[in-house]
Amino acid sequence: MKRVSLTQYLVEQQREHGRIPAQLRLLIEVVARACKQIAIAVNKGALGDVLGSAEKENVQGEIQKKLDIISNEVLIEANEWGGHLAAMASEEMDSIHVVPNRYPQGEYLLLFDPLDGSSNIDVNVSIGTIFSVLRKVGHAPGVSEEDFLQPGKHQAAAGYCVYGPQTMLVLTLGNGVAMFTLDRETGSWVLTQSGVRIPADTREFSINMSNLRHWAPPMRRYIDECLAGTTGPRGKDFNMRWVASMVADVHRILSRGGVFLYPWDQREPDKPGKLRLMYEANPMAFIVEQAGGEATNGSQRILDIVPEKLHQRVSVILGSSNEVQRATRYHTENGAA
Ligand code: AHM
Ligand code: MG
């Protein structure tokens, strides 16, 4: 079998589809290289002294793990000198990181969750890196947080790397979804699947069931009906999977279908959800839609949401389209919630 590397894939996308300007190609290659470096740190585990807490809090009041901080630094250092970026934003940083003056400024904005699934780091379960790419619009000099506040439908690219039994990079440039597997012997990303499609129907849902009593009625209705199985209104049995790493749960859905839900919860009524719009929901929604699935917040397509702030949170329903539509309909029909 002829092996296609990530570089070859990107060059061909550029040539055949005219989809990737040189700066974007460089950006994807640099992010992919940084993910390799993070994968090496993840694999070392206790031997590399990378496990455990860093005993610091991020802007959202969450305790950071050592690997959260290492991964953030790897991504910043890898990306700031290449001339492809104007600025970066991260789940682990309070404010944006503008490319220092000593380097040329490019036209792209990179957003990332450097290490998603932090609670799984110390227990040797799959974790990942999620990234989203926007273009800086307008020619005004300088760059500010405002430049990042674009709806997800304007993403130029998005992807994630999953550090699991295999290390894989999943990418969309708005032209379908491709998956690459890291060949550890040669150190290269090899294309292992393209044209990824999520089946419209599924019998598998993914949600943290321990929060059931705190959800709004439409979400409880949707899950209750799945749990009722063959004798309930859905007339079929459902299976459940919850890794608690969004990358791993979304990767399973891209591989065999399913629906992922992280809903609003009445304990903190002013918080729309746990997950972050700009670093988690938008890139995953872009990937899922490019694979034929759908993604909403219960009332609106995720990619249409106009962000008000960088660290904004959102409810998420994504995956197989018929299930996303059903769960969304329960939220929007008369008398819901
Ligand atoms: P993180 O970015 O701090 O790791 O949090 C996001 C993660 C998601 O990967 C996952 O879907 C969710 O949090 C799990 O939450 P819970 O522990 O409530 O099940
Ligand atoms: Mg995360």
Tab-separated table of C-alpha atoms and ligand atoms in Angstrom:
chain	number	residue	atom	x	y	z
A	1	MET	CA	0.000	0.000	0.000
A	2	LYS	CA	1.305	3.428	-0.945
A	3	ARG	CA	1.723	5.578	2.128
A	4	VAL	CA	0.563	9.186	2.028
A	5	SER	CA	2.164	11.448	4.614
A	6	LEU	CA	0.511	14.512	6.145
A	7	THR	CA	2.856	16.724	4.083
A	8	GLN	CA	1.866	15.000	0.842
A	9	TYR	CA	-1.816	15.213	1.773
A	10	LEU	CA	-1.532	18.952	2.417
A	11	VAL	CA	0.438	19.574	-0.798
A	12	GLU	CA	-2.193	17.672	-2.788
A	13	GLN	CA	-5.032	19.591	-1.121
A	14	GLN	CA	-3.242	22.791	-2.072
A	15	ARG	CA	-2.690	21.679	-5.663
A	16	GLU	CA	-5.968	19.969	-6.426
A	17	HIS	CA	-8.432	21.961	-4.412
A	18	GLY	CA	-6.588	25.249	-3.955
A	19	ARG	CA	-7.760	25.041	-0.357
A	20	ILE	CA	-4.590	25.749	1.525
A	21	PRO	CA	-2.482	28.857	1.294
A	22	ALA	CA	1.183	28.301	2.231
A	23	GLN	CA	0.740	29.872	5.688
A	24	LEU	CA	-2.089	27.502	6.555
A	25	ARG	CA	-0.086	24.509	5.384
A	26	LEU	CA	2.815	25.548	7.578
A	27	LEU	CA	0.450	26.098	10.494
A	28	ILE	CA	-1.017	22.576	10.254
A	29	GLU	CA	2.438	21.026	9.958
A	30	VAL	CA	3.704	22.964	12.976
A	31	VAL	CA	0.690	22.002	15.098
A	32	ALA	CA	1.096	18.357	14.044
A	33	ARG	CA	4.781	18.473	15.022
A	34	ALA	CA	3.907	20.020	18.399
A	35	CYS	CA	1.369	17.217	18.961
A	36	LYS	CA	4.151	14.673	18.378
A	37	GLN	CA	6.161	16.375	21.091
A	38	ILE	CA	3.166	16.321	23.452
A	39	ALA	CA	2.602	12.624	22.607
A	40	ILE	CA	6.186	11.877	23.673
A	41	ALA	CA	5.652	13.620	27.020
A	42	VAL	CA	2.296	11.848	27.525
A	43	ASN	CA	3.886	8.450	26.783
A	44	LYS	CA	6.675	8.963	29.335
A	45	GLY	CA	4.169	9.325	32.162
A	46	ALA	CA	5.748	8.957	35.591
A	47	LEU	CA	9.163	8.321	33.981
A	48	GLY	CA	9.128	11.866	32.613
A	49	ASP	CA	7.790	13.406	35.840
A	50	VAL	CA	4.836	14.808	33.887
A	51	LEU	CA	1.944	13.408	35.943
A	52	GLY	CA	0.057	15.135	38.756
A	53	SER	CA	-1.016	18.629	39.582
A	54	ALA	CA	0.966	21.800	38.870
A	55	GLU	CA	-0.771	23.337	41.896
A	56	LYS	CA	-1.897	26.355	39.863
A	57	GLU	CA	-5.346	27.476	38.728
A	58	ASN	CA	-6.317	28.535	35.206
A	59	VAL	CA	-8.597	31.464	34.380
A	60	GLN	CA	-11.650	29.249	34.842
A	61	GLY	CA	-10.659	28.294	38.372
A	62	GLU	CA	-9.646	24.742	37.427
A	63	ILE	CA	-6.512	23.207	38.950
A	64	GLN	CA	-3.959	22.743	36.177
A	65	LYS	CA	-2.077	19.497	35.683
A	66	LYS	CA	1.633	19.507	34.816
A	67	LEU	CA	0.782	18.193	31.349
A	68	ASP	CA	-1.740	21.017	30.761
A	69	ILE	CA	1.078	23.507	31.230
A	70	ILE	CA	3.728	21.527	29.313
A	71	SER	CA	1.377	21.068	26.338
A	72	ASN	CA	0.440	24.742	26.314
A	73	GLU	CA	4.126	25.745	26.266
A	74	VAL	CA	4.949	23.273	23.490
A	75	LEU	CA	2.184	24.696	21.273
A	76	ILE	CA	3.165	28.326	21.918
A	77	GLU	CA	6.888	27.770	21.323
A	78	ALA	CA	6.308	25.736	18.174
A	79	ASN	CA	3.970	28.288	16.631
A	80	GLU	CA	5.221	31.759	17.491
A	81	TRP	CA	8.206	32.104	15.149
A	82	GLY	CA	6.889	30.720	11.831
A	83	GLY	CA	5.307	33.908	10.483
A	84	HIS	CA	1.945	32.194	9.945
A	85	LEU	CA	0.146	33.509	13.029
A	86	ALA	CA	-0.995	36.848	14.380
A	87	ALA	CA	-1.925	35.479	17.820
A	88	MET	CA	-2.956	32.423	19.820
A	89	ALA	CA	-5.591	31.756	22.481
A	90	SER	CA	-5.696	28.799	24.833
A	91	GLU	CA	-8.019	27.282	27.391
A	92	GLU	CA	-5.076	27.442	29.784
A	93	MET	CA	-4.236	31.174	29.341
A	94	ASP	CA	-6.144	34.165	30.724
A	95	SER	CA	-5.748	36.295	27.602
A	96	ILE	CA	-4.488	36.023	24.052
A	97	HIS	CA	-0.791	35.508	23.219
A	98	VAL	CA	0.212	37.931	20.476
A	99	VAL	CA	3.187	36.865	18.332
A	100	PRO	CA	6.184	38.837	19.713
A	101	ASN	CA	7.534	41.734	17.648
A	102	ARG	CA	10.789	39.939	16.905
A	103	TYR	CA	8.894	37.548	14.598
A	104	PRO	CA	6.869	38.339	11.465
A	105	GLN	CA	3.090	38.356	11.955
A	106	GLY	CA	0.903	36.139	9.803
A	107	GLU	CA	-2.803	36.267	9.041
A	108	TYR	CA	-4.055	33.324	11.107
A	109	LEU	CA	-5.343	32.978	14.658
A	110	LEU	CA	-4.837	29.667	16.444
A	111	LEU	CA	-6.987	28.513	19.359
A	112	PHE	CA	-6.409	25.346	21.365
A	113	ASP	CA	-7.250	23.186	24.308
A	114	PRO	CA	-3.683	21.945	24.789
A	115	LEU	CA	-4.608	18.868	26.791
A	116	ASP	CA	-8.243	17.857	26.783
A	117	GLY	CA	-9.529	15.277	29.243
A	118	SER	CA	-7.239	16.404	32.065
A	119	SER	CA	-8.967	14.156	34.612
A	120	ASN	CA	-7.715	11.139	32.624
A	121	ILE	CA	-4.011	12.097	32.567
A	122	ASP	CA	-3.044	10.348	35.782
A	123	VAL	CA	-5.114	7.218	35.138
A	124	ASN	CA	-3.593	6.355	31.727
A	125	VAL	CA	-6.782	6.856	29.702
A	126	SER	CA	-6.922	8.568	26.277
A	127	ILE	CA	-6.498	12.343	26.240
A	128	GLY	CA	-5.918	14.803	23.403
A	129	THR	CA	-5.193	18.232	21.948
A	130	ILE	CA	-7.953	20.170	20.134
A	131	PHE	CA	-7.271	23.117	17.809
A	132	SER	CA	-9.185	25.635	15.725
A	133	VAL	CA	-7.903	28.058	13.081
A	134	LEU	CA	-9.467	31.415	12.187
A	135	ARG	CA	-8.312	34.083	9.784
A	136	LYS	CA	-7.772	37.587	11.124
A	137	VAL	CA	-10.273	39.723	9.256
A	138	GLY	CA	-9.569	43.314	8.234
A	139	HIS	CA	-6.217	44.948	7.811
A	140	ALA	CA	-6.162	47.010	10.989
A	141	PRO	CA	-2.721	46.795	12.592
A	142	GLY	CA	-2.335	44.844	15.808
A	143	VAL	CA	-4.514	42.071	17.116
A	144	SER	CA	-6.955	41.923	20.016
A	145	GLU	CA	-9.380	39.508	21.638
A	146	GLU	CA	-12.127	40.954	19.384
A	147	ASP	CA	-10.414	39.433	16.349
A	148	PHE	CA	-11.054	35.962	17.819
A	149	LEU	CA	-14.780	36.491	18.427
A	150	GLN	CA	-15.942	34.996	15.125
A	151	PRO	CA	-18.595	32.284	14.758
A	152	GLY	CA	-17.243	28.777	14.254
A	153	LYS	CA	-18.506	28.633	10.664
A	154	HIS	CA	-15.583	30.905	9.779
A	155	GLN	CA	-12.951	28.381	10.850
A	156	ALA	CA	-10.348	27.769	8.155
A	157	ALA	CA	-9.331	24.452	9.700
A	158	ALA	CA	-9.832	22.416	12.841
A	159	GLY	CA	-8.511	19.202	14.253
A	160	TYR	CA	-7.549	17.142	17.223
A	161	CYS	CA	-4.853	14.721	18.191
A	162	VAL	CA	-5.848	11.760	20.355
A	163	TYR	CA	-3.172	10.200	22.583
A	164	GLY	CA	-4.616	6.723	22.907
A	165	PRO	CA	-3.518	3.184	22.061
A	166	GLN	CA	-2.569	4.836	18.762
A	167	THR	CA	-1.675	8.499	18.396
A	168	MET	CA	-3.925	9.932	15.701
A	169	LEU	CA	-4.433	13.328	14.114
A	170	VAL	CA	-7.881	14.137	12.738
A	171	LEU	CA	-8.153	17.131	10.456
A	172	THR	CA	-10.621	19.153	8.436
A	173	LEU	CA	-9.835	21.984	6.051
A	174	GLY	CA	-13.533	22.350	5.220
A	175	ASN	CA	-13.293	19.630	2.615
A	176	GLY	CA	-14.179	16.451	4.535
A	177	VAL	CA	-12.310	14.789	7.376
A	178	ALA	CA	-9.015	12.898	7.183
A	179	MET	CA	-7.330	10.755	9.839
A	180	PHE	CA	-3.570	10.244	10.212
A	181	THR	CA	-1.833	7.712	12.434
A	182	LEU	CA	1.599	8.446	13.919
A	183	ASP	CA	4.193	5.935	12.746
A	184	ARG	CA	6.530	5.915	15.735
A	185	GLU	CA	9.374	4.242	13.823
A	186	THR	CA	9.587	6.874	11.108
A	187	GLY	CA	8.113	9.738	13.147
A	188	SER	CA	5.670	10.617	10.385
A	189	TRP	CA	1.905	11.097	10.220
A	190	VAL	CA	0.446	8.621	7.734
A	191	LEU	CA	-3.000	9.029	6.161
A	192	THR	CA	-5.084	6.073	7.363
A	193	GLN	CA	-8.617	7.233	6.505
A	194	SER	CA	-10.144	9.963	4.380
A	195	GLY	CA	-13.743	10.886	3.610
A	196	VAL	CA	-14.783	9.970	7.178
A	197	ARG	CA	-18.599	9.702	7.509
A	198	ILE	CA	-20.759	9.533	10.642
A	199	PRO	CA	-23.862	7.352	10.126
A	200	ALA	CA	-27.119	9.307	10.536
A	201	ASP	CA	-28.564	6.698	12.924
A	202	THR	CA	-27.056	5.213	16.034
A	203	ARG	CA	-27.874	3.170	19.136
A	204	GLU	CA	-25.126	4.645	21.275
A	205	PHE	CA	-25.120	7.776	23.429
A	206	SER	CA	-22.358	9.439	25.402
A	207	ILE	CA	-23.163	11.537	28.462
A	208	ASN	CA	-22.091	11.806	32.102
A	209	MET	CA	-25.145	10.035	33.579
A	210	SER	CA	-24.223	10.966	37.157
A	211	ASN	CA	-25.617	14.455	36.445
A	212	LEU	CA	-29.046	13.222	35.310
A	213	ARG	CA	-30.989	14.693	38.222
A	214	HIS	CA	-29.611	18.175	37.443
A	215	TRP	CA	-30.561	18.371	33.747
A	216	ALA	CA	-33.440	20.319	32.176
A	217	PRO	CA	-36.589	18.260	31.361
A	218	PRO	CA	-35.918	17.962	27.567
A	219	MET	CA	-32.508	16.395	28.185
A	220	ARG	CA	-33.937	13.999	30.779
A	221	ARG	CA	-36.705	13.070	28.370
A	222	TYR	CA	-34.212	12.287	25.589
A	223	ILE	CA	-32.056	10.061	27.816
A	224	ASP	CA	-35.050	8.438	29.605
A	225	GLU	CA	-36.408	7.396	26.213
A	226	CYS	CA	-33.042	5.894	25.201
A	227	LEU	CA	-32.888	4.010	28.509
A	228	ALA	CA	-36.418	2.657	28.058
A	229	GLY	CA	-35.091	0.429	25.248
A	230	THR	CA	-37.165	-1.857	23.031
A	231	THR	CA	-40.396	-1.462	25.035
A	232	GLY	CA	-40.083	2.352	25.250
A	233	PRO	CA	-41.009	5.039	22.692
A	234	ARG	CA	-37.791	4.542	20.726
A	235	GLY	CA	-38.427	0.828	20.248
A	236	LYS	CA	-34.746	-0.120	20.419
A	237	ASP	CA	-32.020	-0.686	22.981
A	238	PHE	CA	-29.230	1.871	23.377
A	239	ASN	CA	-25.675	1.388	24.588
A	240	MET	CA	-23.752	4.011	26.578
A	241	ARG	CA	-20.075	5.063	26.499
A	242	TRP	CA	-18.437	7.910	28.444
A	243	VAL	CA	-14.648	8.231	28.434
A	244	ALA	CA	-14.701	11.764	29.948
A	245	SER	CA	-12.194	12.923	27.327
A	246	MET	CA	-14.098	14.742	24.592
A	247	VAL	CA	-11.432	13.790	22.037
A	248	ALA	CA	-11.888	10.092	22.752
A	249	ASP	CA	-15.686	10.264	22.792
A	250	VAL	CA	-15.808	12.267	19.543
A	251	HIS	CA	-13.238	9.963	17.948
A	252	ARG	CA	-15.455	6.958	18.665
A	253	ILE	CA	-18.428	8.786	17.126
A	254	LEU	CA	-16.411	9.568	13.972
A	255	SER	CA	-15.400	5.919	13.803
A	256	ARG	CA	-18.774	4.201	14.364
A	257	GLY	CA	-21.472	6.827	15.016
A	258	GLY	CA	-23.122	7.934	18.239
A	259	VAL	CA	-24.316	11.068	19.974
A	260	PHE	CA	-22.301	13.090	22.515
A	261	LEU	CA	-24.085	15.365	24.975
A	262	TYR	CA	-22.763	17.764	27.623
A	263	PRO	CA	-25.869	19.693	28.717
A	264	TRP	CA	-26.731	22.663	30.891
A	265	ASP	CA	-27.103	21.758	34.546
A	266	GLN	CA	-29.264	23.477	37.198
A	267	ARG	CA	-26.516	23.587	39.832
A	268	GLU	CA	-24.974	26.593	38.064
A	269	PRO	CA	-27.917	28.006	36.086
A	270	ASP	CA	-25.961	30.943	34.659
A	271	LYS	CA	-23.338	28.650	33.122
A	272	PRO	CA	-24.550	27.407	29.698
A	273	GLY	CA	-22.508	24.194	29.985
A	274	LYS	CA	-19.096	22.844	30.959
A	275	LEU	CA	-17.362	22.814	27.590
A	276	ARG	CA	-15.765	25.812	25.968
A	277	LEU	CA	-17.162	27.165	22.697
A	278	MET	CA	-13.902	28.360	21.144
A	279	TYR	CA	-11.514	25.543	22.124
A	280	GLU	CA	-13.770	22.478	22.228
A	281	ALA	CA	-17.271	22.895	20.762
A	282	ASN	CA	-16.395	24.874	17.613
A	283	PRO	CA	-13.537	22.699	16.330
A	284	MET	CA	-15.421	19.476	17.138
A	285	ALA	CA	-18.630	20.822	15.543
A	286	PHE	CA	-16.705	21.711	12.371
A	287	ILE	CA	-15.166	18.223	12.186
A	288	VAL	CA	-18.491	16.489	12.917
A	289	GLU	CA	-20.375	18.509	10.279
A	290	GLN	CA	-17.636	17.820	7.740
A	291	ALA	CA	-18.205	14.110	8.407
A	292	GLY	CA	-21.964	14.448	7.795
A	293	GLY	CA	-23.026	14.790	11.437
A	294	GLU	CA	-24.603	17.743	13.241
A	295	ALA	CA	-23.843	19.859	16.313
A	296	THR	CA	-26.150	22.158	18.307
A	297	ASN	CA	-26.418	23.719	21.740
A	298	GLY	CA	-30.026	22.494	22.026
A	299	SER	CA	-31.497	25.485	20.226
A	300	GLN	CA	-28.945	26.616	17.665
A	301	ARG	CA	-26.247	25.241	15.367
A	302	ILE	CA	-22.960	25.543	17.307
A	303	LEU	CA	-21.118	26.971	14.283
A	304	ASP	CA	-23.598	29.894	14.056
A	305	ILE	CA	-23.073	31.098	17.632
A	306	VAL	CA	-21.454	34.542	17.710
A	307	PRO	CA	-19.052	34.438	20.663
A	308	GLU	CA	-19.127	37.233	23.232
A	309	LYS	CA	-15.987	36.247	25.061
A	310	LEU	CA	-12.981	34.020	24.585
A	311	HIS	CA	-13.609	31.538	27.395
A	312	GLN	CA	-17.364	31.286	26.796
A	313	ARG	CA	-19.038	27.978	27.676
A	314	VAL	CA	-21.788	26.197	25.797
A	315	SER	CA	-24.088	23.161	25.936
A	316	VAL	CA	-23.167	20.550	23.352
A	317	ILE	CA	-25.153	17.921	21.435
A	318	LEU	CA	-23.200	16.446	18.516
A	319	GLY	CA	-22.819	13.361	16.347
A	320	SER	CA	-25.242	11.218	14.308
A	321	SER	CA	-27.656	13.647	12.686
A	322	ASN	CA	-31.000	11.963	13.451
A	323	GLU	CA	-30.208	11.806	17.173
A	324	VAL	CA	-28.902	15.395	17.299
A	325	GLN	CA	-32.068	16.560	15.547
A	326	ARG	CA	-34.293	14.632	17.954
A	327	ALA	CA	-32.548	15.891	21.113
A	328	THR	CA	-32.585	19.447	19.717
A	329	ARG	CA	-36.288	19.167	18.835
A	330	TYR	CA	-37.095	18.161	22.436
A	331	HIS	CA	-35.394	21.384	23.555
A	332	THR	CA	-37.119	23.661	21.073
A	333	GLU	CA	-40.671	22.327	20.791
A	334	ASN	CA	-43.495	24.137	22.583
A	335	GLY	CA	-43.448	23.841	26.332
A	336	ALA	CA	-39.888	22.452	26.475
A	337	ALA	CA	-37.571	23.229	29.426
B	1	AHM	P1	-10.813	19.692	30.339
B	1	AHM	O1	-10.608	20.484	29.084
B	1	AHM	O2	-10.523	20.491	31.576
B	1	AHM	O3	-10.131	18.371	30.319
B	1	AHM	O4	-12.424	19.426	30.463
B	1	AHM	C1	-13.149	18.963	29.375
B	1	AHM	C2	-13.520	17.506	29.546
B	1	AHM	C3	-13.998	16.900	28.268
B	1	AHM	O5	-12.915	16.324	27.574
B	1	AHM	C4	-14.968	15.841	28.726
B	1	AHM	O6	-15.973	15.574	27.768
B	1	AHM	C5	-15.542	16.445	29.969
B	1	AHM	O7	-14.607	17.409	30.433
B	1	AHM	C6	-15.752	15.428	31.057
B	1	AHM	O8	-16.407	16.021	32.101
B	1	AHM	P2	-16.881	15.188	33.406
B	1	AHM	O9	-15.645	14.950	34.204
B	1	AHM	O10	-17.833	16.137	34.053
B	1	AHM	O11	-17.524	13.922	32.947
B	2	MG	MG	-10.902	20.437	27.330
